[in-house]
Amino acid sequence: MEELDLSKFKLEHTECDFKREVEHKKTKNWLKSVSAFANGIGGALIFGIDDEKRQYCPIVDLQGEIEFITECIKDRISPIPHFVLKPETVDGNTVLVLKVSGGMNTPYYLVENQTKITFIRAGSSSVQADTPILHELILKGTNRTWDTLKSEYEAKDYSFTYFESLYYNKTGKRIEKSDYYSFGLKTKDGFLTNAGVLFTDVCPFFHSRIFCTRWNGLTKAPSTFDAIDDKEYSGSILHLLNEGESFIKLYNQKIWYKLPTTRVEKENFPERAIHEAMVNALVHRDYGVLGSEIHIDIFDDRLVIQNPGGMYDGIPVQDQELDNVISTRRNPVIADLLTRMDIMERRGSGFRKILDAIKFAPNYTDENLPVFNSNPYSFSVTFKNMNYGVEPISEESSQNTEETIAETAQKSDLKTIKWPEKWPEKWPEKCQQILEAINDDSNVTIAKLVSILDIGHTTIKKMLAEMQNEGFIRRVGADKGGHWEIVGE
């Protein structure tokens, strides 16, 4: 196991628990943490530290306590997790450190009075796992996931017209009969998997739903009336993605300012960020929680998307660096299929893409970064309304904005281009952004431009080709290893 750095464990958290002493009569008080650590990512129990008083408490009989702890774990934790128990010296004080590895043979039960109880970590506490989480631990212990399980529904009774049509539109390929088995949607004996059920035209899972509400004001219970609009959608995962994004788009207002040849729109919530958040909610939600659903709540100043099921690895998202979150997929079959359809990326970049979409918005400020939060039972992302409290732009201020942009362009030797009138309506604005991106970084990639402009890979390529044909930019060197140059003044 990795060597423990005690200096970083100043307070109790997901991976650490402090105990004043080794309790002999109430062993459950610390054995439940052993169960919780083994069911999660592992952690450490440190005996000999009173966390409330921030004091070291000497352990008199170290060898005796080591033997007692070892016997308790072997007798009362089933199966026995991998652990290391040894004394450590901290600030000249000796503590007893029990390091427990996260295990694969979940669930790890605490046996008490002939009853098996399993625990998980919730912040700095060890709590008893409820039925849905227990089922998920059982699946993990058998190396299975919910979406791979065989359902009770026979494949012959259900159609996939919308899925097949969208798959062809996204990939240019037609679905073959054999694909349903290789994709993990059907079983050889003629039944649908749980993943397969979620892609049918008429999904029979009642809990495959989204509740959408546009609230009146800043809370769910204002003094006048509760909601301006509310909708409930049920059906396939593809249908829910479309309807959820459409509801948000209905209330995603825009303000704008003029440029010499076009205008820049400032959305309340960047659409690319919303798309990534909706995909994450549908792919990573815990479908094993019957009677649950995804909630979309829009307030005057924010948008909240919440789904059942916390982070699959058990680490609260608010305790992690978002740029370094390791991708662990609760529903790998669903994730793989949406990846094939170019609806999500194969690598775990959802958080990064959400943050990039916010940061590249024309009205971005540091205060507008979204807030992610999770517990063992749910995950949520809160987007700030980037136009909340912003006064509408008058013609005079719009002119001032235009002059400021022109001054900035002059200082950077980058002028606003008069683009060809034959181009599609939104191309001039997007091509100006491409020009600015190249001016900032001549090695900018197509993938980066896709993130900045929030448009498709193919469209970016067409724009770059047209900009080269018209003589605005040129490519120097190969596609890989080369760079862009802006032509002319």
Short mmCIF file of C-alpha atoms in Angstrom, two decimals:
data_model
loop_
_atom_site.label_atom_id
_atom_site.label_comp_id
_atom_site.label_asym_id
_atom_site.label_seq_id
_atom_site.Cartn_x
_atom_site.Cartn_y
_atom_site.Cartn_z
CA MET A 1 0.00 0.00 0.00
CA GLU A 2 1.06 3.63 -0.54
CA GLU A 3 2.99 5.18 2.33
CA LEU A 4 0.72 7.42 4.39
CA ASP A 5 1.67 11.09 4.72
CA LEU A 6 0.18 11.99 8.09
CA SER A 7 0.88 15.71 7.62
CA LYS A 8 -2.02 16.00 5.18
CA PHE A 9 -4.57 14.47 7.55
CA LYS A 10 -5.31 17.52 9.66
CA LEU A 11 -9.07 16.89 9.75
CA GLU A 12 -11.29 13.90 9.13
CA HIS A 13 -12.43 13.47 5.53
CA THR A 14 -13.34 10.77 3.02
CA GLU A 15 -10.02 8.92 3.28
CA CYS A 16 -9.23 9.36 6.96
CA ASP A 17 -10.79 8.81 10.38
CA PHE A 18 -9.30 9.71 13.77
CA LYS A 19 -9.95 7.75 16.96
CA ARG A 20 -8.87 8.77 20.46
CA GLU A 21 -8.34 5.14 21.46
CA VAL A 22 -9.07 1.57 20.43
CA GLU A 23 -12.50 0.91 21.91
CA HIS A 24 -12.85 -2.68 23.11
CA LYS A 25 -16.50 -2.67 24.17
CA LYS A 26 -17.89 -0.63 21.29
CA THR A 27 -15.82 -2.00 18.43
CA LYS A 28 -18.54 -1.09 15.92
CA ASN A 29 -17.54 2.57 16.35
CA TRP A 30 -14.33 1.95 14.42
CA LEU A 31 -15.03 -1.32 12.56
CA LYS A 32 -17.72 0.43 10.51
CA SER A 33 -14.98 2.68 9.10
CA VAL A 34 -13.00 -0.41 8.09
CA SER A 35 -16.06 -1.66 6.17
CA ALA A 36 -16.61 1.78 4.60
CA PHE A 37 -12.98 2.19 3.49
CA ALA A 38 -12.92 -1.30 1.96
CA ASN A 39 -16.18 -0.59 0.08
CA GLY A 40 -14.75 2.65 -1.30
CA ILE A 41 -11.33 3.87 -2.32
CA GLY A 42 -9.62 2.86 0.89
CA GLY A 43 -8.46 5.03 3.76
CA ALA A 44 -6.79 5.18 7.13
CA LEU A 45 -7.91 4.89 10.74
CA ILE A 46 -5.51 6.70 13.05
CA PHE A 47 -5.73 5.69 16.70
CA GLY A 48 -4.21 8.02 19.27
CA ILE A 49 -5.51 11.40 18.06
CA ASP A 50 -8.44 13.26 19.61
CA ASP A 51 -9.73 15.23 16.61
CA GLU A 52 -12.05 17.45 18.64
CA LYS A 53 -9.35 18.64 21.05
CA ARG A 54 -6.52 18.39 18.48
CA GLN A 55 -4.50 16.34 20.97
CA TYR A 56 -2.36 13.23 20.84
CA CYS A 57 -3.51 10.47 23.20
CA PRO A 58 -0.76 7.99 24.09
CA ILE A 59 -1.50 4.31 23.43
CA VAL A 60 -0.10 2.32 26.32
CA ASP A 61 -0.01 -1.25 24.98
CA LEU A 62 0.80 -0.94 21.27
CA GLN A 63 1.42 -4.63 20.65
CA GLY A 64 -1.74 -5.64 22.51
CA GLU A 65 -3.87 -3.18 20.54
CA ILE A 66 -2.39 -4.36 17.24
CA GLU A 67 -3.35 -7.94 18.05
CA PHE A 68 -6.84 -6.90 19.19
CA ILE A 69 -7.54 -4.84 16.05
CA THR A 70 -6.28 -7.63 13.80
CA GLU A 71 -8.49 -10.24 15.44
CA CYS A 72 -11.56 -7.99 15.32
CA ILE A 73 -11.14 -7.40 11.58
CA LYS A 74 -10.63 -11.10 10.85
CA ASP A 75 -13.62 -12.12 13.00
CA ARG A 76 -16.12 -9.40 12.08
CA ILE A 77 -15.39 -8.04 8.61
CA SER A 78 -16.43 -10.32 5.76
CA PRO A 79 -14.70 -10.83 3.41
CA ILE A 80 -11.46 -9.82 5.07
CA PRO A 81 -10.07 -6.68 3.38
CA HIS A 82 -6.41 -6.05 2.71
CA PHE A 83 -4.99 -3.87 5.51
CA VAL A 84 -1.71 -2.79 7.07
CA LEU A 85 -1.46 -1.95 10.77
CA LYS A 86 1.64 -0.40 12.33
CA PRO A 87 2.82 2.42 14.64
CA GLU A 88 3.87 5.77 13.17
CA THR A 89 5.67 8.68 14.80
CA VAL A 90 4.17 12.14 14.31
CA ASP A 91 5.66 15.23 15.95
CA GLY A 92 7.42 12.95 18.39
CA ASN A 93 4.17 11.16 19.29
CA THR A 94 3.36 7.54 18.50
CA VAL A 95 0.03 6.77 16.86
CA LEU A 96 -1.36 3.51 15.53
CA VAL A 97 -2.25 3.66 11.83
CA LEU A 98 -4.62 1.17 10.22
CA LYS A 99 -4.52 1.51 6.41
CA VAL A 100 -7.36 -0.26 4.58
CA SER A 101 -7.30 -0.80 0.81
CA GLY A 102 -10.34 -0.30 -1.38
CA GLY A 103 -11.36 -3.83 -2.36
CA MET A 104 -12.86 -5.52 -5.42
CA ASN A 105 -14.83 -8.17 -3.51
CA THR A 106 -17.53 -5.78 -2.38
CA PRO A 107 -19.59 -5.51 -0.31
CA TYR A 108 -17.46 -5.79 2.81
CA TYR A 109 -19.84 -6.47 5.68
CA LEU A 110 -19.57 -5.79 9.40
CA VAL A 111 -21.00 -8.84 11.19
CA GLU A 112 -22.88 -7.94 14.36
CA ASN A 113 -25.25 -10.22 16.31
CA GLN A 114 -25.42 -12.59 13.32
CA THR A 115 -26.49 -9.69 11.11
CA LYS A 116 -24.46 -8.37 8.17
CA ILE A 117 -24.29 -4.60 7.73
CA THR A 118 -22.28 -2.75 5.12
CA PHE A 119 -21.00 0.83 5.38
CA ILE A 120 -19.81 3.54 3.00
CA ARG A 121 -18.11 6.88 3.49
CA ALA A 122 -20.23 10.03 3.37
CA GLY A 123 -17.85 12.95 3.82
CA SER A 124 -16.07 12.43 7.14
CA SER A 125 -18.57 9.84 8.42
CA SER A 126 -19.17 6.13 7.90
CA VAL A 127 -22.86 5.47 7.25
CA GLN A 128 -24.87 2.34 6.59
CA ALA A 129 -25.42 1.69 2.89
CA ASP A 130 -29.05 1.70 1.79
CA THR A 131 -30.53 -0.86 -0.61
CA PRO A 132 -29.60 0.80 -3.95
CA ILE A 133 -25.98 1.34 -2.91
CA LEU A 134 -25.79 -2.20 -1.52
CA HIS A 135 -26.98 -3.57 -4.87
CA GLU A 136 -24.35 -1.49 -6.66
CA LEU A 137 -21.64 -2.86 -4.36
CA ILE A 138 -22.84 -6.39 -5.04
CA LEU A 139 -22.60 -5.78 -8.81
CA LYS A 140 -19.14 -4.30 -8.39
CA GLY A 141 -18.07 -7.39 -6.44
CA THR A 142 -19.17 -9.63 -9.33
CA ASN A 143 -17.48 -7.35 -11.91
CA ARG A 144 -20.80 -6.34 -13.44
CA THR A 145 -22.71 -3.09 -13.91
CA TRP A 146 -26.44 -2.36 -13.94
CA ASP A 147 -26.61 -1.59 -17.66
CA THR A 148 -25.14 -4.99 -18.63
CA LEU A 149 -27.79 -6.99 -16.75
CA LYS A 150 -30.46 -8.96 -18.61
CA SER A 151 -33.89 -7.33 -18.33
CA GLU A 152 -37.31 -8.97 -18.22
CA TYR A 153 -38.25 -7.50 -21.62
CA GLU A 154 -38.09 -9.58 -24.81
CA ALA A 155 -36.36 -7.88 -27.73
CA LYS A 156 -39.07 -8.90 -30.24
CA ASP A 157 -41.60 -6.65 -28.47
CA TYR A 158 -39.64 -3.41 -28.88
CA SER A 159 -38.41 -1.22 -31.73
CA PHE A 160 -35.33 1.00 -32.14
CA THR A 161 -36.41 3.26 -35.03
CA TYR A 162 -35.25 6.55 -33.48
CA PHE A 163 -31.98 5.08 -32.24
CA GLU A 164 -31.17 3.56 -35.66
CA SER A 165 -32.02 6.80 -37.45
CA LEU A 166 -29.91 8.94 -35.12
CA TYR A 167 -27.03 6.45 -35.24
CA TYR A 168 -27.00 6.64 -39.04
CA ASN A 169 -27.20 10.44 -38.95
CA LYS A 170 -24.27 10.64 -36.52
CA THR A 171 -21.98 7.97 -37.96
CA GLY A 172 -23.09 7.41 -41.56
CA LYS A 173 -23.41 3.69 -40.78
CA ARG A 174 -26.49 1.50 -40.53
CA ILE A 175 -27.12 -0.68 -37.52
CA GLU A 176 -26.79 -4.40 -38.30
CA LYS A 177 -28.57 -7.10 -36.29
CA SER A 178 -25.27 -8.34 -34.94
CA ASP A 179 -24.50 -4.85 -33.61
CA TYR A 180 -27.20 -5.13 -30.97
CA TYR A 181 -25.30 -8.02 -29.39
CA SER A 182 -21.83 -6.54 -29.78
CA PHE A 183 -23.03 -3.20 -28.39
CA GLY A 184 -24.49 -4.98 -25.36
CA LEU A 185 -28.14 -4.09 -26.04
CA LYS A 186 -29.51 -7.63 -26.54
CA THR A 187 -28.78 -11.07 -25.14
CA LYS A 188 -28.38 -14.22 -27.20
CA ASP A 189 -31.60 -15.69 -25.79
CA GLY A 190 -33.74 -12.85 -27.14
CA PHE A 191 -33.98 -10.43 -24.23
CA LEU A 192 -32.92 -6.82 -23.87
CA THR A 193 -30.23 -5.76 -21.45
CA ASN A 194 -31.03 -2.81 -19.19
CA ALA A 195 -28.99 -0.63 -21.54
CA GLY A 196 -31.01 -1.93 -24.48
CA VAL A 197 -34.28 -1.00 -22.77
CA LEU A 198 -33.09 2.60 -22.42
CA PHE A 199 -32.62 2.92 -26.21
CA THR A 200 -36.02 1.56 -27.28
CA ASP A 201 -38.63 3.82 -28.89
CA VAL A 202 -41.06 3.27 -26.01
CA CYS A 203 -38.92 2.74 -22.92
CA PRO A 204 -40.82 0.72 -20.29
CA PHE A 205 -38.64 1.90 -17.39
CA PHE A 206 -40.90 4.25 -15.46
CA HIS A 207 -37.96 5.86 -13.68
CA SER A 208 -36.29 6.89 -16.95
CA ARG A 209 -37.64 10.42 -16.49
CA ILE A 210 -36.68 14.09 -16.28
CA PHE A 211 -38.57 16.69 -14.24
CA CYS A 212 -38.00 20.20 -15.64
CA THR A 213 -39.10 23.36 -13.83
CA ARG A 214 -38.65 27.07 -14.50
CA TRP A 215 -39.12 28.56 -11.05
CA ASN A 216 -40.37 32.06 -10.38
CA GLY A 217 -37.55 33.93 -8.71
CA LEU A 218 -34.57 32.59 -6.78
CA THR A 219 -36.16 29.82 -4.71
CA LYS A 220 -38.63 26.97 -5.11
CA ALA A 221 -41.22 28.62 -2.87
CA PRO A 222 -41.61 32.36 -3.53
CA SER A 223 -44.45 34.34 -2.03
CA THR A 224 -46.43 34.72 -5.26
CA PHE A 225 -46.59 31.55 -7.32
CA ASP A 226 -44.22 28.62 -7.47
CA ALA A 227 -43.34 27.94 -11.10
CA ILE A 228 -43.53 29.68 -14.45
CA ASP A 229 -43.36 26.39 -16.36
CA ASP A 230 -42.85 22.72 -15.61
CA LYS A 231 -42.60 19.63 -17.79
CA GLU A 232 -42.15 15.92 -17.16
CA TYR A 233 -40.53 13.75 -19.82
CA SER A 234 -40.17 9.98 -19.89
CA GLY A 235 -38.83 7.54 -22.45
CA SER A 236 -35.54 6.56 -24.04
CA ILE A 237 -32.26 8.09 -23.01
CA LEU A 238 -31.96 9.80 -26.42
CA HIS A 239 -35.44 11.29 -26.10
CA LEU A 240 -34.67 12.60 -22.61
CA LEU A 241 -31.43 14.21 -23.79
CA ASN A 242 -33.25 16.02 -26.59
CA GLU A 243 -36.21 17.16 -24.47
CA GLY A 244 -34.08 18.22 -21.51
CA GLU A 245 -31.83 20.39 -23.68
CA SER A 246 -34.86 21.84 -25.49
CA PHE A 247 -36.48 22.88 -22.19
CA ILE A 248 -33.30 24.62 -21.06
CA LYS A 249 -32.90 26.30 -24.44
CA LEU A 250 -36.42 27.71 -24.11
CA TYR A 251 -35.30 29.74 -21.09
CA ASN A 252 -31.67 30.28 -22.11
CA GLN A 253 -32.00 33.94 -23.02
CA LYS A 254 -29.31 35.91 -24.79
CA ILE A 255 -28.04 39.47 -24.79
CA TRP A 256 -25.76 40.75 -27.53
CA TYR A 257 -23.44 43.49 -28.70
CA LYS A 258 -22.57 44.52 -32.24
CA LEU A 259 -19.34 44.07 -34.16
CA PRO A 260 -18.67 45.87 -37.45
CA THR A 261 -20.04 43.01 -39.56
CA THR A 262 -21.85 40.81 -37.07
CA ARG A 263 -22.86 40.59 -33.41
CA VAL A 264 -21.70 38.59 -30.39
CA GLU A 265 -24.36 36.78 -28.38
CA LYS A 266 -24.04 36.27 -24.64
CA GLU A 267 -26.08 33.31 -23.42
CA ASN A 268 -27.28 32.85 -19.86
CA PHE A 269 -25.77 29.35 -19.97
CA PRO A 270 -23.35 28.20 -22.74
CA GLU A 271 -25.11 25.46 -24.74
CA ARG A 272 -21.98 23.31 -24.99
CA ALA A 273 -21.63 23.23 -21.21
CA ILE A 274 -25.32 22.33 -20.82
CA HIS A 275 -24.99 19.50 -23.35
CA GLU A 276 -22.04 17.99 -21.49
CA ALA A 277 -23.85 18.26 -18.15
CA MET A 278 -26.99 16.61 -19.55
CA VAL A 279 -24.98 13.76 -21.08
CA ASN A 280 -23.15 13.23 -17.78
CA ALA A 281 -26.43 13.15 -15.87
CA LEU A 282 -27.98 10.54 -18.19
CA VAL A 283 -24.88 8.36 -18.53
CA HIS A 284 -23.69 8.37 -14.93
CA ARG A 285 -26.98 8.38 -13.02
CA ASP A 286 -27.83 5.42 -10.83
CA TYR A 287 -30.70 3.69 -12.68
CA GLY A 288 -30.91 1.13 -9.91
CA VAL A 289 -32.74 3.64 -7.70
CA LEU A 290 -36.36 2.99 -8.60
CA GLY A 291 -38.71 5.93 -8.25
CA SER A 292 -35.92 8.43 -8.93
CA GLU A 293 -35.41 10.83 -11.81
CA ILE A 294 -33.20 13.62 -13.11
CA HIS A 295 -34.21 17.15 -12.09
CA ILE A 296 -33.61 20.34 -14.06
CA ASP A 297 -34.39 23.47 -12.03
CA ILE A 298 -34.03 26.90 -13.63
CA PHE A 299 -34.08 29.98 -11.39
CA ASP A 300 -33.53 33.62 -12.25
CA ASP A 301 -29.87 33.46 -11.27
CA ARG A 302 -28.89 29.81 -11.82
CA LEU A 303 -29.60 26.44 -13.41
CA VAL A 304 -29.27 23.19 -11.43
CA ILE A 305 -29.05 19.71 -13.01
CA GLN A 306 -29.27 16.89 -10.47
CA ASN A 307 -29.20 13.13 -11.01
CA PRO A 308 -29.49 10.09 -8.71
CA GLY A 309 -26.20 8.48 -7.69
CA GLY A 310 -23.00 10.09 -6.46
CA MET A 311 -19.52 9.70 -7.91
CA TYR A 312 -19.03 6.03 -8.85
CA ASP A 313 -15.62 5.84 -7.17
CA GLY A 314 -17.12 7.21 -3.95
CA ILE A 315 -14.96 10.36 -3.77
CA PRO A 316 -17.11 13.52 -3.46
CA VAL A 317 -16.55 15.65 -6.53
CA GLN A 318 -16.12 18.77 -4.39
CA ASP A 319 -13.05 17.11 -2.80
CA GLN A 320 -11.31 16.63 -6.16
CA GLU A 321 -9.42 18.75 -8.66
CA LEU A 322 -11.76 18.83 -11.65
CA ASP A 323 -8.91 18.76 -14.19
CA ASN A 324 -7.63 15.51 -12.68
CA VAL A 325 -10.82 13.54 -12.03
CA ILE A 326 -10.31 9.90 -13.00
CA SER A 327 -13.12 8.66 -15.23
CA THR A 328 -15.05 5.73 -13.72
CA ARG A 329 -18.25 4.86 -15.55
CA ARG A 330 -21.26 3.52 -13.70
CA ASN A 331 -22.91 2.48 -17.01
CA PRO A 332 -20.11 1.59 -19.48
CA VAL A 333 -22.43 0.13 -22.17
CA ILE A 334 -24.46 3.34 -22.34
CA ALA A 335 -21.30 5.46 -22.32
CA ASP A 336 -19.69 3.40 -25.09
CA LEU A 337 -22.72 3.68 -27.35
CA LEU A 338 -23.05 7.44 -26.93
CA THR A 339 -19.33 7.69 -27.65
CA ARG A 340 -19.81 5.75 -30.91
CA MET A 341 -22.54 8.25 -31.82
CA ASP A 342 -20.22 11.21 -31.09
CA ILE A 343 -22.57 12.43 -28.36
CA MET A 344 -19.84 12.12 -25.73
CA GLU A 345 -16.09 11.59 -25.83
CA ARG A 346 -14.41 8.30 -24.98
CA ARG A 347 -11.97 9.81 -22.54
CA GLY A 348 -13.37 11.24 -19.32
CA SER A 349 -13.33 14.94 -20.24
CA GLY A 350 -16.86 16.00 -19.29
CA PHE A 351 -15.78 18.29 -16.44
CA ARG A 352 -13.05 19.88 -18.51
CA LYS A 353 -15.37 20.52 -21.45
CA ILE A 354 -17.95 22.11 -19.17
CA LEU A 355 -15.32 24.41 -17.66
CA ASP A 356 -13.83 25.27 -21.08
CA ALA A 357 -17.25 26.16 -22.48
CA ILE A 358 -17.83 28.54 -19.56
CA LYS A 359 -14.35 30.08 -19.71
CA PHE A 360 -14.56 30.78 -23.46
CA ALA A 361 -17.94 32.49 -23.19
CA PRO A 362 -17.72 36.22 -24.08
CA ASN A 363 -19.25 37.21 -20.72
CA TYR A 364 -17.09 34.92 -18.55
CA THR A 365 -15.86 35.95 -15.13
CA ASP A 366 -14.29 33.83 -12.39
CA GLU A 367 -17.53 34.14 -10.41
CA ASN A 368 -19.39 32.33 -13.22
CA LEU A 369 -17.63 28.98 -12.80
CA PRO A 370 -20.14 26.16 -12.17
CA VAL A 371 -20.36 24.46 -8.78
CA PHE A 372 -20.22 20.64 -8.63
CA ASN A 373 -21.45 18.72 -5.61
CA SER A 374 -22.02 15.07 -4.78
CA ASN A 375 -22.86 12.74 -1.91
CA PRO A 376 -23.38 8.96 -1.95
CA TYR A 377 -26.91 9.38 -3.30
CA SER A 378 -26.87 12.25 -5.81
CA PHE A 379 -24.77 14.48 -8.05
CA SER A 380 -25.51 18.06 -9.07
CA VAL A 381 -23.99 20.86 -11.12
CA THR A 382 -25.09 24.46 -10.65
CA PHE A 383 -24.55 26.93 -13.50
CA LYS A 384 -24.58 30.64 -12.74
CA ASN A 385 -26.74 32.80 -15.02
CA MET A 386 -23.97 34.75 -16.73
CA ASN A 387 -26.37 37.57 -17.67
CA TYR A 388 -28.07 37.86 -14.28
CA GLY A 389 -28.04 41.47 -13.10
CA VAL A 390 -26.57 42.72 -16.41
CA GLU A 391 -28.34 45.73 -17.87
CA PRO A 392 -29.51 45.47 -21.52
CA ILE A 393 -26.94 47.00 -23.88
CA SER A 394 -28.07 50.31 -25.37
CA GLU A 395 -27.14 51.46 -28.85
CA GLU A 396 -24.62 53.90 -27.35
CA SER A 397 -22.93 51.30 -25.14
CA SER A 398 -22.97 48.84 -28.03
CA GLN A 399 -21.09 51.44 -30.09
CA ASN A 400 -18.62 51.91 -27.22
CA THR A 401 -18.12 48.15 -27.05
CA GLU A 402 -17.46 48.11 -30.79
CA GLU A 403 -14.88 50.89 -30.47
CA THR A 404 -13.19 49.08 -27.55
CA ILE A 405 -12.96 45.90 -29.59
CA ALA A 406 -11.52 47.86 -32.52
CA GLU A 407 -8.92 49.46 -30.23
CA THR A 408 -7.95 46.08 -28.81
CA ALA A 409 -7.67 44.62 -32.30
CA GLN A 410 -5.47 47.53 -33.40
CA LYS A 411 -3.13 47.07 -30.44
CA SER A 412 -2.75 43.39 -31.23
CA ASP A 413 -2.36 43.99 -34.99
CA LEU A 414 -5.55 41.96 -35.51
CA LYS A 415 -8.35 43.77 -37.31
CA THR A 416 -11.96 42.80 -37.70
CA ILE A 417 -12.25 41.20 -41.14
CA LYS A 418 -14.96 41.91 -43.70
CA TRP A 419 -15.96 38.35 -44.47
CA PRO A 420 -17.52 37.18 -47.77
CA GLU A 421 -21.28 37.87 -47.93
CA LYS A 422 -21.89 34.48 -49.61
CA TRP A 423 -20.99 32.66 -46.38
CA PRO A 424 -23.70 31.26 -44.07
CA GLU A 425 -25.14 33.76 -41.57
CA LYS A 426 -23.17 32.72 -38.48
CA TRP A 427 -19.87 32.04 -40.22
CA PRO A 428 -18.42 35.59 -39.97
CA GLU A 429 -18.73 35.64 -36.18
CA LYS A 430 -17.25 32.15 -35.84
CA CYS A 431 -14.43 32.82 -38.33
CA GLN A 432 -13.53 36.00 -36.44
CA GLN A 433 -13.21 33.84 -33.32
CA ILE A 434 -11.02 31.37 -35.22
CA LEU A 435 -8.82 34.26 -36.34
CA GLU A 436 -8.49 35.49 -32.75
CA ALA A 437 -7.68 31.96 -31.54
CA ILE A 438 -4.91 31.63 -34.16
CA ASN A 439 -3.61 35.07 -33.22
CA ASP A 440 -3.36 33.89 -29.59
CA ASP A 441 -1.92 30.47 -30.43
CA SER A 442 -0.67 29.56 -33.89
CA ASN A 443 -0.62 25.88 -32.84
CA VAL A 444 -4.31 25.83 -31.89
CA THR A 445 -5.88 22.47 -32.75
CA ILE A 446 -9.23 21.67 -34.35
CA ALA A 447 -10.28 19.99 -31.09
CA LYS A 448 -9.54 23.23 -29.23
CA LEU A 449 -11.49 25.26 -31.79
CA VAL A 450 -14.45 22.91 -31.39
CA SER A 451 -14.40 23.65 -27.65
CA ILE A 452 -14.05 27.42 -28.16
CA LEU A 453 -16.72 27.82 -30.84
CA ASP A 454 -19.10 25.13 -29.61
CA ILE A 455 -19.68 23.76 -33.11
CA GLY A 456 -18.91 20.45 -34.80
CA HIS A 457 -15.56 19.09 -35.97
CA THR A 458 -16.71 18.91 -39.62
CA THR A 459 -17.94 22.53 -39.66
CA ILE A 460 -14.65 23.76 -38.22
CA LYS A 461 -12.78 21.99 -41.03
CA LYS A 462 -15.03 23.60 -43.66
CA MET A 463 -14.47 27.05 -42.16
CA LEU A 464 -10.70 26.58 -42.07
CA ALA A 465 -10.72 25.40 -45.67
CA GLU A 466 -12.77 28.43 -46.80
CA MET A 467 -10.60 30.83 -44.81
CA GLN A 468 -7.56 29.38 -46.60
CA ASN A 469 -9.28 29.53 -50.00
CA GLU A 470 -10.16 33.21 -49.42
CA GLY A 471 -6.57 33.96 -48.40
CA PHE A 472 -7.19 34.92 -44.76
CA ILE A 473 -5.00 32.19 -43.23
CA ARG A 474 -2.57 29.51 -44.35
CA ARG A 475 -1.25 26.26 -42.98
CA VAL A 476 2.52 25.99 -42.61
CA GLY A 477 3.83 22.46 -42.34
CA ALA A 478 1.97 19.17 -41.94
CA ASP A 479 -1.37 18.69 -40.22
CA LYS A 480 0.56 17.29 -37.28
CA GLY A 481 3.48 19.44 -36.21
CA GLY A 482 2.61 22.42 -38.40
CA HIS A 483 1.04 25.77 -37.43
CA TRP A 484 -1.34 28.45 -38.68
CA GLU A 485 -0.43 31.89 -40.02
CA ILE A 486 -2.68 34.90 -40.53
CA VAL A 487 -2.15 36.30 -44.04
CA GLY A 488 -1.84 40.04 -44.71
CA GLU A 489 -2.12 42.93 -42.25
#
